[in-house]
C-alpha atoms as a PDB file:
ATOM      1  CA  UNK A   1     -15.430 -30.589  -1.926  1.00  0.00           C
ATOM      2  CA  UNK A   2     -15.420 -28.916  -5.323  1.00  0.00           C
ATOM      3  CA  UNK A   3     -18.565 -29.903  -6.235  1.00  0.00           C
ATOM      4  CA  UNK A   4     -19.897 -28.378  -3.099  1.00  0.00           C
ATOM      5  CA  UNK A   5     -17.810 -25.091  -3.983  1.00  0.00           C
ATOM      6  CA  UNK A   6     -19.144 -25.318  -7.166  1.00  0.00           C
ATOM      7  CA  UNK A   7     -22.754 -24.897  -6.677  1.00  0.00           C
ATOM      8  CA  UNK A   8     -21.643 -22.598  -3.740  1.00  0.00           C
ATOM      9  CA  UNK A   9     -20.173 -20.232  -6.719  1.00  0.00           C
ATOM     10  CA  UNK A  10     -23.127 -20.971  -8.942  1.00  0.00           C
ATOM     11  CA  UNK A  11     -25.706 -20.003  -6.297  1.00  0.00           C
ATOM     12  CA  UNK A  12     -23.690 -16.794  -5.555  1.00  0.00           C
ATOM     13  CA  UNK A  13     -23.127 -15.595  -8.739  1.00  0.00           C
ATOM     14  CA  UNK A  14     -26.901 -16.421  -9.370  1.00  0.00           C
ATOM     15  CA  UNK A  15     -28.333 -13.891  -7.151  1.00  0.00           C
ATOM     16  CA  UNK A  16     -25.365 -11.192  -6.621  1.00  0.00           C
ATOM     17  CA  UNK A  17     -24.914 -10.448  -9.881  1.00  0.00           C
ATOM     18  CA  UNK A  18     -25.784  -8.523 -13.303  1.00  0.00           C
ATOM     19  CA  UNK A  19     -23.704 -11.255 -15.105  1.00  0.00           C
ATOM     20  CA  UNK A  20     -25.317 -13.406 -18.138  1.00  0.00           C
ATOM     21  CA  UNK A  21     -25.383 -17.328 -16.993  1.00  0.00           C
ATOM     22  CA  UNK A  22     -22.833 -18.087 -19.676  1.00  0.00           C
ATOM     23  CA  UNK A  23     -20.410 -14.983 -18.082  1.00  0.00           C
ATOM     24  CA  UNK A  24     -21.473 -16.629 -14.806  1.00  0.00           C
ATOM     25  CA  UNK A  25     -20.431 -19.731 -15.239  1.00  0.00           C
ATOM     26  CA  UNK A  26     -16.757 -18.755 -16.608  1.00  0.00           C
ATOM     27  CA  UNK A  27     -16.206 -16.619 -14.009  1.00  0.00           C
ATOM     28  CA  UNK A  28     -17.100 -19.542 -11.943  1.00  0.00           C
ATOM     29  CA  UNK A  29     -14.568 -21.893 -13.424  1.00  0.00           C
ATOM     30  CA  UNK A  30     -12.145 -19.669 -13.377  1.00  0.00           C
ATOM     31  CA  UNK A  31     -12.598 -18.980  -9.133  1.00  0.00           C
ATOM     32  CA  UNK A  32     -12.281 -22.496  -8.898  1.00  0.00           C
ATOM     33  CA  UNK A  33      -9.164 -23.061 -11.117  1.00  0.00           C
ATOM     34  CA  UNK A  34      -7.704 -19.677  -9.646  1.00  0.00           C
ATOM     35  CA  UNK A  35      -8.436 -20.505  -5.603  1.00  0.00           C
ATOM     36  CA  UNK A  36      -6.957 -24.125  -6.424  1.00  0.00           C
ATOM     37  CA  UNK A  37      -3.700 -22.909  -8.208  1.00  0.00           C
ATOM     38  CA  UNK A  38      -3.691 -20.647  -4.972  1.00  0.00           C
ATOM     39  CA  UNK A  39      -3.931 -23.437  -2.191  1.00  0.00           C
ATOM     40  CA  UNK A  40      -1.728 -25.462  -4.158  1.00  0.00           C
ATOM     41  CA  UNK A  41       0.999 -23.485  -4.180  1.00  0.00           C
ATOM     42  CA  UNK A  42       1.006 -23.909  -8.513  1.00  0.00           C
ATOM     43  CA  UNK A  43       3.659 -20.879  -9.151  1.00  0.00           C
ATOM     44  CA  UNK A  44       3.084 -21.065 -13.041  1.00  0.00           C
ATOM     45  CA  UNK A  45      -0.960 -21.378 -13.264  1.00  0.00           C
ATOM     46  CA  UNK A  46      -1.292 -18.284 -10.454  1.00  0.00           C
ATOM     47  CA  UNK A  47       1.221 -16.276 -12.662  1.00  0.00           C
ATOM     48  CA  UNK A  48      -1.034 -17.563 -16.032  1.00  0.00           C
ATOM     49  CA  UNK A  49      -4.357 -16.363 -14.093  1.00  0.00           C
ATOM     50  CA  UNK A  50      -2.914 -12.910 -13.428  1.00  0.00           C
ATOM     51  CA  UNK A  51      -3.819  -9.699 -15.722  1.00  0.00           C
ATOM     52  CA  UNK A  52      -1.232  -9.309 -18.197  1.00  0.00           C
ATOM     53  CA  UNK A  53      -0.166  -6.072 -17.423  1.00  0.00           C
ATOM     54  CA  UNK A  54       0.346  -6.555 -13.846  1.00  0.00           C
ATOM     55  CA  UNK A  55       1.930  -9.683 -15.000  1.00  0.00           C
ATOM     56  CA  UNK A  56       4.273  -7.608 -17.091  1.00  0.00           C
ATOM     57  CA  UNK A  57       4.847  -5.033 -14.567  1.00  0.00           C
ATOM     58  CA  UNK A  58       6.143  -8.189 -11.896  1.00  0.00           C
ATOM     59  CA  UNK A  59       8.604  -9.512 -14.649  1.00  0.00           C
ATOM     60  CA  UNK A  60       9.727  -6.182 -15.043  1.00  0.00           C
ATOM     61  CA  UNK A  61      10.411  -5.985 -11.480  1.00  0.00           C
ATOM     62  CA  UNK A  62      12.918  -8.612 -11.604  1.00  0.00           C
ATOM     63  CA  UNK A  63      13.433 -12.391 -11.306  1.00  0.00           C
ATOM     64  CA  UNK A  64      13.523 -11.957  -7.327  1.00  0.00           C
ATOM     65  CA  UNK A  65      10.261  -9.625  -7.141  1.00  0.00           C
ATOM     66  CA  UNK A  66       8.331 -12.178  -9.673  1.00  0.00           C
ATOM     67  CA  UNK A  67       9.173 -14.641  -7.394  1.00  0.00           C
ATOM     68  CA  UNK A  68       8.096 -12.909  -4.295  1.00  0.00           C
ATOM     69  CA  UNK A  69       4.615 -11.727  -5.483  1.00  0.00           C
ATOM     70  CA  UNK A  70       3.707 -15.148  -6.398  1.00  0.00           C
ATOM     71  CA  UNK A  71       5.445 -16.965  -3.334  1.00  0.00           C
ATOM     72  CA  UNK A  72       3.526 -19.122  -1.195  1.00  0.00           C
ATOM     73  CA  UNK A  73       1.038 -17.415   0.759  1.00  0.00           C
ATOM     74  CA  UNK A  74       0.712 -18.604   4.569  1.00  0.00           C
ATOM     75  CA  UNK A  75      -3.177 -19.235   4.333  1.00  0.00           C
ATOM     76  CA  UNK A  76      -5.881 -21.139   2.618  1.00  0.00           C
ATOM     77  CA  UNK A  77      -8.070 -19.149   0.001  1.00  0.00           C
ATOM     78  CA  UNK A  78     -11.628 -20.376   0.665  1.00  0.00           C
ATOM     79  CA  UNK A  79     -15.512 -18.789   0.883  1.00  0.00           C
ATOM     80  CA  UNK A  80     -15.537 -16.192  -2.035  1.00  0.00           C
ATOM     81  CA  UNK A  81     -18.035 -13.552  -1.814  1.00  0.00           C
ATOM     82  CA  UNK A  82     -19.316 -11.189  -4.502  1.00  0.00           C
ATOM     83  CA  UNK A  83     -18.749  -7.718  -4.343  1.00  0.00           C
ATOM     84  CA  UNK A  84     -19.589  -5.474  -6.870  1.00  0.00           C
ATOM     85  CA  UNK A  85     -19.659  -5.730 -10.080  1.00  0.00           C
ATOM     86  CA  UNK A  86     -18.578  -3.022 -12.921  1.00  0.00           C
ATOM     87  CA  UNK A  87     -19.309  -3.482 -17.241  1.00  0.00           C
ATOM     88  CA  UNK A  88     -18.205  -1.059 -19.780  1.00  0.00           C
ATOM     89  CA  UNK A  89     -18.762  -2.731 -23.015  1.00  0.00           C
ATOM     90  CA  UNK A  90     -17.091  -5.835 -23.283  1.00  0.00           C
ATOM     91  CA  UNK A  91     -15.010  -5.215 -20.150  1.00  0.00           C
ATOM     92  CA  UNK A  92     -16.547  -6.746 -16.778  1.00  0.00           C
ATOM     93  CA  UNK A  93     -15.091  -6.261 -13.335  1.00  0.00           C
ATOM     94  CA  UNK A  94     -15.799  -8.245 -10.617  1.00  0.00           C
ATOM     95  CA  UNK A  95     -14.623  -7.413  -6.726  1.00  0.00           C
ATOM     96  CA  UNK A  96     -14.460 -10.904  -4.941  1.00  0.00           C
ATOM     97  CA  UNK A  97     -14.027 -10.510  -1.028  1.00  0.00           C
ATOM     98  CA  UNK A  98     -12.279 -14.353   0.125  1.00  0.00           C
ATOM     99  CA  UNK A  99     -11.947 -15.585   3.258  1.00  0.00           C
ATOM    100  CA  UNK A 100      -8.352 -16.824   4.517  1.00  0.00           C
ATOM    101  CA  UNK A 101      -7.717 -20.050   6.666  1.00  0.00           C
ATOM    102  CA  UNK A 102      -4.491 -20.534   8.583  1.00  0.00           C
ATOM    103  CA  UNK A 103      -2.435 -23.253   7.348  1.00  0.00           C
ATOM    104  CA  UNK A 104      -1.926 -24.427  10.662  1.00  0.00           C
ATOM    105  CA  UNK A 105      -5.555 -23.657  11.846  1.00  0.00           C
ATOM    106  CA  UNK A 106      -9.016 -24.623  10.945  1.00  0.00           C
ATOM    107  CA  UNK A 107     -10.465 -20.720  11.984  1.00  0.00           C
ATOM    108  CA  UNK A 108     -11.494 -18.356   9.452  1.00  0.00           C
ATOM    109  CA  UNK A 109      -9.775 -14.906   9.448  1.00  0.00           C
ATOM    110  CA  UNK A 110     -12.116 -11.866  10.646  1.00  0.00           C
ATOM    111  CA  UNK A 111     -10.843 -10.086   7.357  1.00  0.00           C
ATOM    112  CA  UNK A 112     -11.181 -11.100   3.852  1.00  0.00           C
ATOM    113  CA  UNK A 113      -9.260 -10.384   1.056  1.00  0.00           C
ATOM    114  CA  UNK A 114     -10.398  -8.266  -1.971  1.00  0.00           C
ATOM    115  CA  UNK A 115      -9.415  -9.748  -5.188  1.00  0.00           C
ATOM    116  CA  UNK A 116     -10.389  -8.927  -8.455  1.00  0.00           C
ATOM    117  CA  UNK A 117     -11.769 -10.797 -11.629  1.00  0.00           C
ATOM    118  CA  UNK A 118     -11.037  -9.334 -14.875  1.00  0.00           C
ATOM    119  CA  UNK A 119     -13.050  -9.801 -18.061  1.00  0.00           C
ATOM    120  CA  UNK A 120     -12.054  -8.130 -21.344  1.00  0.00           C
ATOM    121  CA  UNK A 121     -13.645 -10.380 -23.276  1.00  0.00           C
ATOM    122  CA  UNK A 122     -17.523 -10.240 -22.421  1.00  0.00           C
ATOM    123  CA  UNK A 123     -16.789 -12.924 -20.211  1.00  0.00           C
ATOM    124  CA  UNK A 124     -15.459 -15.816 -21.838  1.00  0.00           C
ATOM    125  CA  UNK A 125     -12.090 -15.282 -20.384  1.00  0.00           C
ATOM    126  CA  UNK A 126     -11.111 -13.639 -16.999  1.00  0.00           C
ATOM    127  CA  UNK A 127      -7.713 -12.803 -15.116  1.00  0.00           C
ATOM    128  CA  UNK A 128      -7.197 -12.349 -11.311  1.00  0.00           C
ATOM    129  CA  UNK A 129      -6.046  -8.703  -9.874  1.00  0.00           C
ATOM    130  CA  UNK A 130      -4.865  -8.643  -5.912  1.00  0.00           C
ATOM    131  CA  UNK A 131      -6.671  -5.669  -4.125  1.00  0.00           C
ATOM    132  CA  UNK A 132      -3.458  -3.766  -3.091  1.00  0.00           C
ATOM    133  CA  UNK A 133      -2.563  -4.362  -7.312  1.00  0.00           C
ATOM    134  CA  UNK A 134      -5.857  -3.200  -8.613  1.00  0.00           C
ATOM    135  CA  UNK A 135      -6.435  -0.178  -5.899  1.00  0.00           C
ATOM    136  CA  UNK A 136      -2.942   1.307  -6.722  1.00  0.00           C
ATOM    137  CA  UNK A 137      -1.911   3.251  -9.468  1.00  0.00           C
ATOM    138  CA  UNK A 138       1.384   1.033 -10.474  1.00  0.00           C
ATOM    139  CA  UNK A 139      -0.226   0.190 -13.813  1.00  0.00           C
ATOM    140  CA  UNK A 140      -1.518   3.566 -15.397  1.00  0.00           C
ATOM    141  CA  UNK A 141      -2.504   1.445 -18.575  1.00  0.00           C
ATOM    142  CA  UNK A 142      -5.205  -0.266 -16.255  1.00  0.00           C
ATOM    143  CA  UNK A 143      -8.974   1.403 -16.691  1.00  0.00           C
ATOM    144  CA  UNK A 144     -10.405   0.278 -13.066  1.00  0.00           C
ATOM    145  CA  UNK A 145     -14.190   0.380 -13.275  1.00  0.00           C
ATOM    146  CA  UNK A 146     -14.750  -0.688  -9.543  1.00  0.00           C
ATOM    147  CA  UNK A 147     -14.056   2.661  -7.640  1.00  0.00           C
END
């Protein structure tokens, strides 16, 4: 199944995007590593895959708050879509648009969920961003390229 979401990625990011094919395929890894830390319910590698400053501004939240944005979510992550894409020197953001499965079903939600990927680093590294995080204003730090 990996494999197969692997060149499912690959192929995506192939044709949707402005991305170089060694940004592509880091970004790739990291969707994969990211989605699986999600399904699995892996508490420390979501928080490590999450933009340091929205990481920061959860701890700073409190122990129960930290907690509760990284809780178990009730659905499967699965089917990531590209969205757009936004570069400003060495800084690349990428919208991703997933598709949630109910844990107790096999149907795919009529929604999807916008999550961002995070460059800062041309690429070679990349943090995740939930929509509602990246579309508000809670960290004024944050430059958001992706209007």
């Amino acid at each position: 199944m990996q494999k197969t979401l692997f060149f499912l990625f690959l192929s995506i990011l192939f044709f949707s995007c402005s991305l170089n094919a060694d940004q592509e395929k880091s970004l790739n890894q990291a969707i994969v590593k990211y989605m699986f830390a999600m399904n699995n319910d892996l508490f420390l590698s979501k928080a490590a895959a999450t933009h340091p400053l929205f990481l920061r501004h959860y701890k700073s939240q409190g122990t129960e708050k930290f907690k509760a944005h990284f809780a178990t979510k009730d659905s499967t992550f699965t089917d990531p879509v590209i969205g757009k894409t936004e570069t400003s020197g060495e800084v690349i953001h990428v919208q991703l648009q997933i598709a949630l499965v109910g844990k107790m079903s096999y149907e795919k939600a009529k929604d999807r969920l916008n999550i961002y990927a995070v460059s800062e680093d041309a690429g070679k590294n990349w943090f995740f961003i939930e929509g509602k995080d990246y579309e508000s204003k809670m960290c004024s730090k944050f430059k958001r390229l992706i209007q």
